Short mmCIF file of C-alpha atoms in Angstrom, two decimals:
data_model
loop_
_atom_site.label_atom_id
_atom_site.label_comp_id
_atom_site.label_asym_id
_atom_site.label_seq_id
_atom_site.Cartn_x
_atom_site.Cartn_y
_atom_site.Cartn_z
CA MET A 1 10.55 -18.03 -6.85
CA GLU A 2 7.14 -18.79 -5.85
CA LYS A 3 4.40 -15.76 -6.49
CA VAL A 4 1.82 -14.84 -4.27
CA LEU A 5 -1.60 -12.70 -4.51
CA MET A 6 -1.45 -10.79 -0.99
CA LYS A 7 -2.93 -7.69 0.34
CA GLY A 8 -0.34 -5.15 1.44
CA ASN A 9 -1.35 -5.53 5.08
CA GLU A 10 -0.79 -9.24 5.35
CA ALA A 11 2.45 -9.45 2.85
CA LEU A 12 3.54 -6.83 5.86
CA ALA A 13 2.83 -9.42 8.28
CA GLU A 14 4.28 -11.82 6.51
CA ALA A 15 7.81 -10.21 5.74
CA ALA A 16 8.02 -9.21 9.08
CA ILE A 17 8.08 -12.64 10.83
CA ARG A 18 10.62 -13.32 8.00
CA ALA A 19 12.48 -10.55 9.14
CA GLY A 20 12.70 -12.22 12.74
CA CYS A 21 10.31 -10.18 14.39
CA LYS A 22 9.44 -11.95 17.55
CA CYS A 23 7.17 -9.54 19.31
CA PHE A 24 3.93 -7.97 17.93
CA PHE A 25 1.93 -5.61 19.88
CA GLY A 26 -0.89 -3.46 18.56
CA TYR A 27 -4.49 -2.19 18.88
CA PRO A 28 -6.47 -3.32 16.08
CA ILE A 29 -7.84 0.34 13.62
CA THR A 30 -9.08 0.19 9.88
CA PRO A 31 -7.58 -0.21 7.85
CA GLN A 32 -4.88 -2.04 8.70
CA SER A 33 -6.23 -4.50 10.84
CA GLU A 34 -5.75 -7.60 8.39
CA LEU A 35 -2.18 -7.24 9.68
CA PRO A 36 -2.22 -7.91 13.47
CA ALA A 37 -4.97 -10.63 12.49
CA TYR A 38 -2.58 -12.02 10.54
CA LEU A 39 -0.11 -11.94 12.98
CA ALA A 40 -2.40 -13.43 15.61
CA ARG A 41 -2.71 -16.62 13.50
CA GLU A 42 0.85 -17.13 12.69
CA MET A 43 3.21 -15.52 15.62
CA PRO A 44 2.37 -18.29 17.84
CA LYS A 45 2.89 -21.01 15.25
CA ARG A 46 6.03 -19.37 14.28
CA GLY A 47 7.93 -18.46 17.63
CA GLY A 48 6.95 -15.36 18.40
CA VAL A 49 4.69 -13.63 20.60
CA PHE A 50 1.11 -11.76 19.69
CA LEU A 51 -0.61 -9.41 22.03
CA GLN A 52 -3.17 -7.17 21.79
CA ALA A 53 -2.99 -4.48 24.09
CA GLU A 54 -5.35 -2.61 26.14
CA SER A 55 -4.57 0.14 24.31
CA GLU A 56 -2.32 1.91 21.65
CA VAL A 57 -0.17 3.73 24.51
CA ALA A 58 -0.07 0.09 26.50
CA ALA A 59 1.21 -1.28 22.75
CA ILE A 60 4.10 1.05 22.47
CA ASN A 61 4.97 0.79 25.67
CA MET A 62 5.13 -3.43 25.48
CA VAL A 63 7.32 -2.47 22.26
CA TYR A 64 10.05 -0.42 24.22
CA GLY A 65 9.97 -3.19 26.70
CA ALA A 66 10.90 -5.80 24.17
CA ALA A 67 13.14 -3.29 22.20
CA GLY A 68 14.96 -2.72 25.52
CA ALA A 69 15.15 -6.59 26.18
CA GLY A 70 17.11 -6.61 22.20
CA VAL A 71 14.56 -8.61 20.39
CA ARG A 72 12.92 -7.68 16.88
CA VAL A 73 9.64 -6.32 17.74
CA MET A 74 6.84 -4.47 15.52
CA THR A 75 3.85 -2.36 16.48
CA SER A 76 1.36 -1.16 13.78
CA SER A 77 -1.95 1.45 13.19
CA SER A 78 -3.17 4.22 11.64
CA SER A 79 -3.16 7.60 12.08
CA PRO A 80 -5.38 8.33 15.19
CA GLY A 81 -3.61 5.40 16.73
CA ILE A 82 -0.20 6.77 15.74
CA SER A 83 -0.98 9.77 17.36
CA LEU A 84 -1.50 7.77 20.73
CA LYS A 85 2.14 5.94 20.26
CA GLN A 86 3.69 9.65 19.88
CA GLU A 87 4.67 9.63 23.67
CA GLY A 88 5.93 6.58 23.09
CA ILE A 89 8.20 6.97 19.97
CA SER A 90 9.70 10.02 21.71
CA TYR A 91 10.98 7.63 24.70
CA LEU A 92 11.77 5.20 22.02
CA CYS A 93 13.97 7.35 20.28
CA GLY A 94 15.55 8.75 23.64
CA ALA A 95 16.51 5.19 24.65
CA GLU A 96 17.70 4.51 21.23
CA LEU A 97 15.59 1.32 21.18
CA PRO A 98 15.36 -0.43 17.35
CA CYS A 99 11.61 -0.74 16.49
CA VAL A 100 9.22 -1.23 13.32
CA ILE A 101 6.46 0.91 13.49
CA VAL A 102 3.58 0.86 11.06
CA ASN A 103 1.36 3.43 9.74
CA ILE A 104 -1.51 2.69 7.54
CA MET A 105 -2.75 6.25 6.93
CA ARG A 106 -6.32 7.36 7.11
CA GLY A 107 -8.07 10.90 6.41
CA GLY A 108 -8.08 12.87 9.41
CA PRO A 109 -7.95 14.95 11.45
CA GLY A 110 -8.80 13.23 14.76
CA LEU A 111 -11.11 10.37 13.97
CA GLY A 112 -11.86 11.53 10.37
CA ASP A 113 -12.67 8.65 7.83
CA ILE A 114 -11.02 5.28 7.04
CA GLN A 115 -9.95 6.18 3.79
CA PRO A 116 -6.56 6.46 2.39
CA ALA A 117 -4.44 9.40 3.17
CA GLN A 118 -0.79 10.70 3.80
CA SER A 119 -1.62 13.83 5.89
CA ASP A 120 0.78 12.39 8.67
CA TYR A 121 3.77 13.31 6.65
CA PHE A 122 4.63 16.15 9.10
CA GLN A 123 4.23 14.18 11.82
CA ALA A 124 6.23 11.26 10.84
CA THR A 125 9.22 13.35 9.10
CA ARG A 126 9.10 15.65 11.88
CA GLY A 127 9.33 13.87 15.31
CA GLY A 128 5.59 13.39 15.85
CA GLY A 129 6.50 13.85 19.78
CA HIS A 130 8.41 16.02 21.89
CA GLY A 131 12.13 16.56 21.67
CA ASP A 132 15.06 16.53 19.03
CA TYR A 133 14.97 13.51 17.33
CA ARG A 134 14.28 12.07 13.76
CA THR A 135 12.76 8.65 13.22
CA ILE A 136 13.53 7.01 9.71
CA VAL A 137 10.53 7.00 7.47
CA LEU A 138 10.32 4.36 4.53
CA ALA A 139 7.01 5.06 2.21
CA PRO A 140 6.64 1.48 -0.18
CA SER A 141 4.35 2.43 -3.43
CA SER A 142 3.40 -1.38 -4.00
CA VAL A 143 2.75 -4.84 -2.01
CA GLN A 144 6.35 -6.16 -3.26
CA GLU A 145 8.18 -2.68 -1.90
CA LEU A 146 6.58 -3.04 1.38
CA VAL A 147 7.42 -7.01 1.93
CA ASP A 148 11.51 -5.27 0.76
CA LEU A 149 10.96 -2.53 3.09
CA VAL A 150 10.12 -4.36 5.96
CA TYR A 151 13.27 -6.80 6.13
CA ASP A 152 15.17 -3.24 5.36
CA ALA A 153 13.29 -1.40 7.96
CA PHE A 154 14.31 -3.84 10.67
CA ASP A 155 18.29 -4.03 9.53
CA LEU A 156 18.11 0.06 9.73
CA ALA A 157 16.22 -0.05 13.37
CA ASP A 158 19.20 -2.46 14.35
CA MET A 159 21.92 -0.80 12.67
CA TYR A 160 21.15 2.64 13.68
CA ARG A 161 19.75 1.96 16.87
CA ASN A 162 16.11 3.77 16.23
CA PRO A 163 12.64 3.40 15.02
CA VAL A 164 11.77 3.28 11.70
CA LEU A 165 8.26 4.12 10.25
CA ILE A 166 6.93 2.45 7.38
CA LEU A 167 4.31 4.96 6.10
CA GLY A 168 1.73 3.37 4.10
CA ASP A 169 -2.03 4.40 3.34
CA GLY A 170 -5.68 2.67 3.08
CA ILE A 171 -4.94 1.10 -0.33
CA LEU A 172 -1.61 0.12 0.22
CA GLY A 173 -2.96 -1.66 3.36
CA GLN A 174 -6.33 -3.22 1.39
CA MET A 175 -4.65 -3.85 -2.00
CA MET A 176 -3.28 -7.55 -3.30
CA GLU A 177 -0.68 -7.26 -5.88
CA PRO A 178 1.97 -10.46 -6.54
CA VAL A 179 4.49 -10.78 -3.89
CA VAL A 180 7.98 -12.68 -3.81
CA PHE A 181 9.27 -13.66 -0.83
CA LYS A 182 12.94 -13.44 -1.65
CA GLU A 183 15.70 -14.93 0.69
CA ARG A 184 18.02 -12.18 1.82
CA PRO A 185 21.52 -12.90 3.11
CA ALA A 186 21.83 -11.75 6.61
CA ARG A 187 23.50 -8.36 7.30
CA GLN A 188 26.41 -7.61 9.49
CA LEU A 189 24.92 -5.98 11.89
CA PRO A 190 26.35 -4.21 15.47
CA PRO A 191 25.50 -6.68 18.39
CA LYS A 192 23.28 -5.87 20.98
CA ASP A 193 25.37 -5.66 23.59
CA TRP A 194 23.24 -2.66 25.34
CA ALA A 195 20.40 -4.93 26.21
CA THR A 196 18.88 -5.94 29.20
CA THR A 197 18.83 -9.37 29.40
CA GLY A 198 20.34 -10.27 32.65
CA LYS A 199 24.28 -9.76 33.42
CA MET A 200 25.30 -13.53 33.09
CA GLY A 201 28.89 -12.13 34.35
CA ARG A 202 29.17 -9.21 32.46
CA GLN A 203 30.59 -6.25 34.66
CA LYS A 204 28.26 -3.63 33.04
CA THR A 205 25.26 -3.07 34.35
CA ASN A 206 23.03 -2.08 31.41
CA VAL A 207 20.02 0.44 31.12
CA ILE A 208 17.39 1.24 29.07
CA ASN A 209 16.80 5.50 29.80
CA SER A 210 15.97 8.53 28.07
CA LEU A 211 15.96 10.62 31.23
CA TYR A 212 19.41 12.66 31.87
CA LEU A 213 18.44 15.37 34.55
CA ASP A 214 21.72 17.04 33.94
CA PRO A 215 21.45 19.45 31.01
CA ILE A 216 25.07 18.84 30.39
CA LYS A 217 24.75 15.36 29.97
CA LEU A 218 21.37 15.68 28.00
CA GLU A 219 23.01 18.33 25.33
CA GLU A 220 25.56 15.64 25.12
CA HIS A 221 23.11 12.73 24.43
CA ASN A 222 21.54 14.94 21.51
CA LEU A 223 24.53 15.93 20.07
CA LYS A 224 25.22 12.21 20.00
CA LEU A 225 21.77 11.25 18.51
CA PHE A 226 22.51 14.33 16.03
CA LYS A 227 25.57 12.91 14.74
CA LYS A 228 23.87 9.80 14.15
CA TYR A 229 20.92 11.40 12.12
CA GLN A 230 23.29 13.24 10.10
CA GLU A 231 24.84 9.81 9.38
CA ILE A 232 21.79 8.46 8.40
CA GLU A 233 21.29 11.21 5.90
CA ALA A 234 24.72 10.94 4.28
CA LYS A 235 23.90 7.16 3.83
CA GLU A 236 20.40 5.88 3.78
CA ALA A 237 18.14 8.34 1.44
CA ARG A 238 16.41 6.42 -1.41
CA TYR A 239 14.68 7.52 -4.25
CA GLU A 240 13.56 6.61 -7.65
CA ILE A 241 13.45 8.53 -11.02
CA LEU A 242 10.76 7.33 -13.66
CA ASN A 243 11.00 8.57 -17.24
CA GLY A 244 13.37 10.80 -16.87
CA ASP A 245 16.07 11.02 -19.03
CA ASP A 246 15.18 13.76 -21.36
CA ALA A 247 12.32 14.99 -19.15
CA GLU A 248 11.78 18.98 -18.38
CA TYR A 249 8.92 18.89 -15.62
CA PHE A 250 8.78 16.57 -12.89
CA VAL A 251 6.00 15.45 -10.69
CA VAL A 252 7.02 14.29 -6.88
CA ALA A 253 4.90 12.08 -5.21
CA TYR A 254 5.31 8.78 -3.00
CA GLY A 255 3.08 6.17 -1.58
CA ILE A 256 0.22 5.05 -3.75
CA CYS A 257 0.09 8.67 -5.00
CA ALA A 258 3.36 7.95 -7.16
CA ARG A 259 1.59 5.44 -8.88
CA ILE A 260 -1.50 7.43 -9.81
CA ALA A 261 1.08 9.83 -10.89
CA HIS A 262 3.12 7.42 -12.52
CA ALA A 263 -0.06 6.88 -14.87
CA ALA A 264 -0.72 10.90 -15.62
CA VAL A 265 3.07 10.90 -16.30
CA GLU A 266 2.37 8.29 -19.12
CA MET A 267 -0.38 10.48 -20.15
CA ALA A 268 1.09 13.51 -20.51
CA ARG A 269 4.03 11.49 -22.09
CA GLU A 270 1.38 10.32 -25.17
CA ASP A 271 0.59 14.28 -25.29
CA GLY A 272 3.83 14.73 -26.10
CA ILE A 273 5.18 16.51 -22.59
CA LYS A 274 8.53 15.71 -21.45
CA VAL A 275 7.48 14.80 -18.10
CA GLY A 276 9.16 12.61 -15.43
CA LEU A 277 8.68 11.08 -11.85
CA ILE A 278 10.73 11.31 -8.60
CA ARG A 279 9.43 9.15 -6.48
CA PRO A 280 10.95 9.30 -2.22
CA ILE A 281 11.30 6.47 -0.94
CA THR A 282 12.96 7.07 2.38
CA LEU A 283 10.89 10.53 3.46
CA TRP A 284 13.47 11.01 6.37
CA PRO A 285 16.17 11.60 5.36
CA TYR A 286 14.59 13.43 2.56
CA PRO A 287 16.33 12.47 -1.06
CA LYS A 288 17.61 15.77 -1.37
CA LYS A 289 20.03 14.03 -4.13
CA ALA A 290 17.21 13.20 -6.21
CA PHE A 291 16.46 16.92 -7.10
CA GLU A 292 20.48 17.51 -7.72
CA GLU A 293 20.36 15.36 -10.31
CA VAL A 294 16.93 16.67 -12.25
CA LEU A 295 17.89 20.05 -11.70
CA PRO A 296 19.99 21.11 -14.33
CA LYS A 297 17.28 20.47 -16.58
CA ALA A 298 14.11 20.51 -14.74
CA LYS A 299 11.89 23.57 -15.52
CA ALA A 300 9.28 23.36 -12.65
CA PHE A 301 8.26 20.44 -10.55
CA LEU A 302 4.74 19.47 -9.33
CA THR A 303 3.80 17.76 -5.89
CA VAL A 304 1.00 15.70 -5.76
CA GLU A 305 -0.33 14.28 -2.59
CA LEU A 306 -2.87 12.68 -0.33
CA SER A 307 -3.18 15.92 1.45
CA LEU A 308 -3.45 19.57 1.43
CA GLY A 309 0.36 20.00 1.43
CA GLN A 310 3.10 18.64 3.53
CA MET A 311 5.82 16.81 1.84
CA VAL A 312 5.90 19.92 -0.86
CA GLU A 313 7.98 21.69 2.11
CA ASP A 314 11.33 19.27 1.82
CA VAL A 315 10.52 19.68 -2.33
CA LYS A 316 10.69 23.58 -1.68
CA LEU A 317 13.86 22.78 0.47
CA SER A 318 15.42 20.75 -2.39
CA VAL A 319 14.90 22.95 -4.97
CA GLU A 320 15.56 25.88 -2.95
CA GLY A 321 14.35 28.65 -5.22
CA ARG A 322 16.13 27.34 -7.91
CA ALA A 323 12.55 26.31 -9.88
CA PRO A 324 9.14 27.15 -9.66
CA VAL A 325 7.24 24.42 -7.34
CA TYR A 326 3.30 23.55 -7.79
CA PHE A 327 1.37 21.91 -5.70
CA TYR A 328 -1.87 19.24 -6.13
CA GLY A 329 -3.51 17.46 -3.39
CA ARG A 330 -6.83 15.76 -2.27
CA THR A 331 -7.51 15.04 1.16
CA GLY A 332 -9.90 13.48 3.47
CA GLY A 333 -9.58 10.44 2.02
CA MET A 334 -9.92 11.25 -1.34
CA VAL A 335 -7.86 10.21 -4.03
CA PRO A 336 -6.96 12.06 -6.96
CA THR A 337 -7.42 10.32 -10.59
CA ALA A 338 -4.42 10.32 -13.10
CA GLU A 339 -6.79 12.72 -15.68
CA GLU A 340 -6.71 15.06 -12.80
CA ILE A 341 -3.08 14.84 -12.11
CA PHE A 342 -2.50 14.89 -15.69
CA GLU A 343 -4.22 18.40 -16.00
CA GLU A 344 -2.14 19.87 -13.14
CA ILE A 345 0.70 19.03 -15.59
CA LYS A 346 -0.35 20.60 -18.24
CA LYS A 347 -0.72 23.72 -16.03
CA MET A 348 2.38 23.68 -15.17
CA ARG A 349 3.82 23.66 -18.34
CA GLY A 350 1.92 26.43 -19.01
CA LEU A 351 2.78 28.32 -16.27
CA SER A 352 6.55 27.90 -16.38
CA MET B 1 -2.09 -5.50 -23.44
CA LYS B 2 -3.77 -3.52 -20.36
CA MET B 3 -7.19 -4.35 -19.30
CA GLU B 4 -9.12 -2.59 -16.23
CA ILE B 5 -11.95 -4.14 -14.90
CA ILE B 6 -14.28 -2.96 -12.38
CA MET B 7 -16.92 -5.56 -10.50
CA ALA B 8 -19.52 -4.32 -8.55
CA GLY B 9 -22.71 -5.75 -6.79
CA PHE B 10 -24.37 -6.38 -3.58
CA GLY B 11 -22.52 -7.40 -0.16
CA GLY B 12 -22.27 -11.00 -0.20
CA GLN B 13 -22.26 -11.89 -3.81
CA GLY B 14 -18.94 -12.94 -3.83
CA ILE B 15 -17.91 -9.68 -5.65
CA MET B 16 -14.24 -9.29 -3.98
CA LEU B 17 -13.67 -13.05 -4.57
CA MET B 18 -14.74 -13.12 -8.38
CA GLY B 19 -11.80 -10.40 -8.83
CA GLU B 20 -9.20 -12.19 -6.45
CA ILE B 21 -9.96 -15.12 -8.95
CA LEU B 22 -9.26 -13.02 -12.25
CA ALA B 23 -6.32 -11.34 -10.10
CA HIS B 24 -5.14 -14.58 -9.35
CA SER B 25 -5.43 -16.37 -12.37
CA ALA B 26 -3.85 -13.64 -14.39
CA MET B 27 -0.88 -13.88 -12.65
CA LEU B 28 -0.48 -17.78 -12.79
CA GLU B 29 -0.52 -16.61 -16.23
CA GLY B 30 2.48 -14.41 -15.99
CA ARG B 31 0.95 -11.20 -16.20
CA GLU B 32 0.99 -8.11 -13.47
CA VAL B 33 -2.00 -7.84 -11.65
CA SER B 34 -3.57 -5.41 -9.14
CA TRP B 35 -6.67 -5.76 -7.13
CA ILE B 36 -7.78 -2.78 -4.64
CA PRO B 37 -11.31 -3.90 -2.67
CA SER B 38 -13.68 -1.03 -1.55
CA TYR B 39 -13.36 -0.90 1.87
CA GLY B 40 -15.93 1.52 3.85
CA PRO B 41 -18.09 0.82 6.22
CA GLU B 42 -20.28 -1.95 4.39
CA MET B 43 -21.56 -5.12 5.09
CA ARG B 44 -24.07 -7.87 3.84
CA GLY B 45 -26.50 -6.04 1.50
CA GLY B 46 -24.46 -2.97 0.95
CA THR B 47 -22.54 -1.92 -2.08
CA ALA B 48 -19.83 -3.46 -2.54
CA ASN B 49 -16.64 -3.50 -5.67
CA CYS B 50 -13.33 -4.05 -6.41
CA MET B 51 -10.98 -2.68 -9.21
CA VAL B 52 -8.83 -5.40 -11.28
CA VAL B 53 -5.70 -4.08 -13.46
CA ILE B 54 -4.20 -7.04 -15.80
CA SER B 55 -1.32 -5.92 -17.90
CA ASP B 56 1.85 -7.13 -19.62
CA LYS B 57 3.81 -4.65 -18.23
CA ARG B 58 4.34 -2.65 -14.40
CA ILE B 59 1.09 -1.46 -13.51
CA PRO B 60 1.42 2.22 -12.96
CA SER B 61 -2.16 3.16 -10.92
CA PRO B 62 -3.97 0.39 -9.77
CA ILE B 63 -6.86 2.79 -9.43
CA ILE B 64 -9.23 2.68 -12.47
CA SER B 65 -10.90 5.93 -13.72
CA SER B 66 -12.48 4.64 -16.48
CA PRO B 67 -12.96 0.56 -16.97
CA ASP B 68 -12.56 -1.41 -20.29
CA VAL B 69 -14.95 -3.85 -18.36
CA LEU B 70 -17.86 -3.27 -16.10
CA VAL B 71 -19.56 -6.29 -14.30
CA ALA B 72 -22.77 -4.91 -12.61
CA MET B 73 -24.40 -7.40 -10.22
CA ASN B 74 -27.36 -5.10 -9.44
CA LYS B 75 -28.92 -2.25 -10.10
CA PRO B 76 -27.43 0.43 -8.01
CA SER B 77 -23.58 -0.86 -9.47
CA MET B 78 -25.04 -0.38 -12.85
CA GLU B 79 -25.78 3.17 -12.41
CA LYS B 80 -22.61 4.01 -10.27
CA PHE B 81 -20.30 2.85 -12.79
CA THR B 82 -21.50 2.57 -16.42
CA PRO B 83 -21.23 6.22 -17.14
CA MET B 84 -17.27 5.48 -16.51
CA VAL B 85 -16.87 2.90 -18.83
CA LYS B 86 -14.80 3.56 -21.57
CA SER B 87 -16.01 4.08 -25.07
CA GLY B 88 -16.12 0.49 -26.92
CA GLY B 89 -16.07 -0.89 -23.59
CA ILE B 90 -18.11 -3.90 -22.23
CA VAL B 91 -21.11 -3.81 -19.53
CA ILE B 92 -21.76 -7.44 -18.32
CA LEU B 93 -25.43 -7.10 -16.63
CA ASN B 94 -26.84 -9.58 -14.25
CA THR B 95 -30.34 -9.23 -15.22
CA ALA B 96 -32.07 -11.20 -12.31
CA LEU B 97 -31.33 -7.96 -10.40
CA ILE B 98 -31.38 -5.02 -12.88
CA ASP B 99 -34.15 -4.24 -14.63
CA GLU B 100 -33.22 -1.28 -17.09
CA ARG B 101 -30.39 -1.05 -19.58
CA PRO B 102 -27.87 1.42 -19.72
CA ALA B 103 -28.45 4.52 -21.95
CA ARG B 104 -24.93 4.52 -23.93
CA ASP B 105 -24.91 3.15 -27.53
CA ASP B 106 -20.95 3.06 -27.40
CA ILE B 107 -20.61 0.67 -25.08
CA LYS B 108 -20.98 -3.28 -25.67
CA VAL B 109 -24.09 -4.97 -23.16
CA ILE B 110 -24.28 -8.27 -22.50
CA GLU B 111 -27.21 -9.52 -20.48
CA VAL B 112 -26.92 -12.82 -18.47
CA ASP B 113 -29.50 -14.10 -15.73
CA ALA B 114 -26.47 -14.92 -13.73
CA THR B 115 -28.34 -15.62 -10.30
CA GLY B 116 -31.19 -17.56 -12.28
CA ILE B 117 -28.31 -19.88 -13.91
CA ALA B 118 -26.89 -20.23 -10.64
CA ASP B 119 -30.06 -21.06 -9.28
CA GLU B 120 -30.65 -23.54 -11.58
CA LEU B 121 -27.61 -24.73 -10.75
CA GLY B 122 -28.24 -25.38 -7.58
CA ASN B 123 -26.94 -22.47 -5.47
CA MET B 124 -27.54 -18.99 -6.27
CA ARG B 125 -23.98 -18.01 -4.50
CA VAL B 126 -22.08 -19.18 -7.80
CA ALA B 127 -24.03 -16.27 -10.10
CA ASN B 128 -20.30 -14.85 -9.39
CA MET B 129 -18.60 -17.54 -11.17
CA VAL B 130 -21.66 -17.12 -13.75
CA ALA B 131 -20.66 -13.67 -14.29
CA LEU B 132 -16.56 -14.61 -14.69
CA GLY B 133 -17.26 -17.05 -17.26
CA VAL B 134 -19.22 -14.10 -19.33
CA LEU B 135 -16.41 -11.88 -18.81
CA ILE B 136 -13.20 -14.28 -19.85
CA GLY B 137 -15.55 -16.22 -22.53
CA GLU B 138 -16.25 -12.76 -23.90
CA THR B 139 -12.59 -11.07 -23.59
CA GLY B 140 -10.16 -14.21 -23.24
CA ILE B 141 -8.33 -12.53 -21.03
CA VAL B 142 -7.52 -15.86 -19.01
CA LYS B 143 -7.91 -19.51 -20.02
CA PRO B 144 -10.65 -21.21 -18.34
CA GLU B 145 -8.71 -23.82 -16.72
CA THR B 146 -6.08 -21.50 -15.16
CA VAL B 147 -9.52 -20.28 -13.59
CA ILE B 148 -10.28 -23.64 -12.52
CA LYS B 149 -7.12 -23.96 -10.93
CA SER B 150 -7.57 -20.41 -8.93
CA ILE B 151 -10.88 -21.56 -7.69
CA ASP B 152 -9.50 -24.50 -6.00
CA TYR B 153 -6.64 -22.17 -4.41
CA PHE B 154 -9.32 -19.89 -2.59
CA LEU B 155 -11.53 -22.92 -1.84
CA PRO B 156 -10.30 -23.59 1.71
CA ALA B 157 -10.46 -27.31 2.50
CA HIS B 158 -13.77 -27.51 3.86
CA ARG B 159 -15.35 -26.21 1.01
CA LYS B 160 -13.91 -28.31 -1.46
CA ASN B 161 -17.33 -30.16 -2.04
CA MET B 162 -18.52 -26.69 -3.67
CA MET B 163 -15.76 -27.08 -6.50
CA GLU B 164 -17.81 -28.63 -8.79
CA ILE B 165 -20.88 -26.55 -9.20
CA ASN B 166 -18.10 -23.62 -9.21
CA GLU B 167 -16.59 -24.99 -12.49
CA LYS B 168 -20.11 -26.02 -14.00
CA ALA B 169 -21.33 -22.09 -13.34
CA LEU B 170 -17.99 -21.14 -14.72
CA LYS B 171 -18.60 -23.23 -17.93
CA ARG B 172 -22.05 -21.99 -18.27
CA GLY B 173 -21.54 -18.33 -18.30
CA ILE B 174 -18.70 -19.07 -20.89
CA ALA B 175 -21.17 -20.95 -22.86
CA GLU B 176 -23.73 -18.06 -22.87
CA VAL B 177 -21.16 -15.51 -24.62
CA GLN B 178 -20.18 -18.26 -26.83
CA LYS B 179 -23.08 -19.82 -27.93
#
């Protein structure tokens, strides 16, 4: 199959079209603008709709409309723009609408800067908007994985009638790597018999709604959502463990940070330190199983993030006090070198 | 085999494209590759750089902290990145825009008047291909004929008339280190 050299943002856009995305609504922001630019060029040629909305808020509500009509729909932005979309995301979750939302994270808070960051982890994995809800969060660490996870994101969204977030960062969006767009067998997905597509002889009136004024009804609705989230937690958590076989220490990192941490792990290995890498691929549901797998032999964990410590809370919740959990992070768009992480690995070994 | 390369210069010197062409040709030769641009608030005349990693194996980090090779197309780039170059590494300098020399004796410095040669060939904008020629002539990291295929891949249809001069520039660069 043909390999092409592509930027993360553009590969993501191409994968969305191939995954059957019919509508894209967005508003430009660095460092993800190549994604809407690609779709602006390609969507009209390939039977889709591209629309640059007047704002992020408008874009996410257009996503609500298209998803309600049962088509595959996507929006993308970067950190400040994703904050603006949170109200809409809460409504999408409440109304159980499938869609894909891409966040190519940059430094915050506020307008921050345009350099890579992972400081939206809390926002992505804890809901982000108001209400008792979850979004599935996928965290690719290479351009090829970005492509593969776009297909998965659309399938997961349709399977569970739930928004799926793809959480990348400025480097991943901007970098080029070879990718292959593999043909994938279509998955068996539930019919969208809930979509508002006109009755056309159907008896039932479909309504897309997140308003339940009767608290008894709303509690029922929340419990139904919660059951769905439990099923997702049981079935969809994903991770990769590298150099894990004989490892006594583990670095935990996701996205681009996992790539740098992998280089640090290889340095430490050359130095004779038995260290492995746990790379969560889903951030929600969090892959707790990865920790159960390594805990019998793991002496300590080091979480590395492009933030001052967000995923580290999930690492602690997974380890449950059975081993020390250390943290190292850079923030504000700064990126640690492999050497810096290697030093932290040495410290972890000295401390535990 | 793994080679980490930083290319840097002014915006407008074709720094990004030089890196893309190198990464693309290494991919065509079956290698793993990654390419990262600097993407600050830069514009023509500002500084620009990209990082290219070429390897036989899965590339852990695409971010380079100590390159094997630096291509510095202007003075600020030489000053910024030379201290990072691995001991025993290579620095390729565009002497037309760099009047100083690095104060390190543990690296190999290759001086080439890339801008001058490009000008002589008829278009200053192919200085990047002269520098790329020097890089592949010195390191043998990819074959010249693969690079020519990649140049053709990146040149849009309405710019195919530039193929010949780019090819010439690449070959002049190779000749500079093989003379």
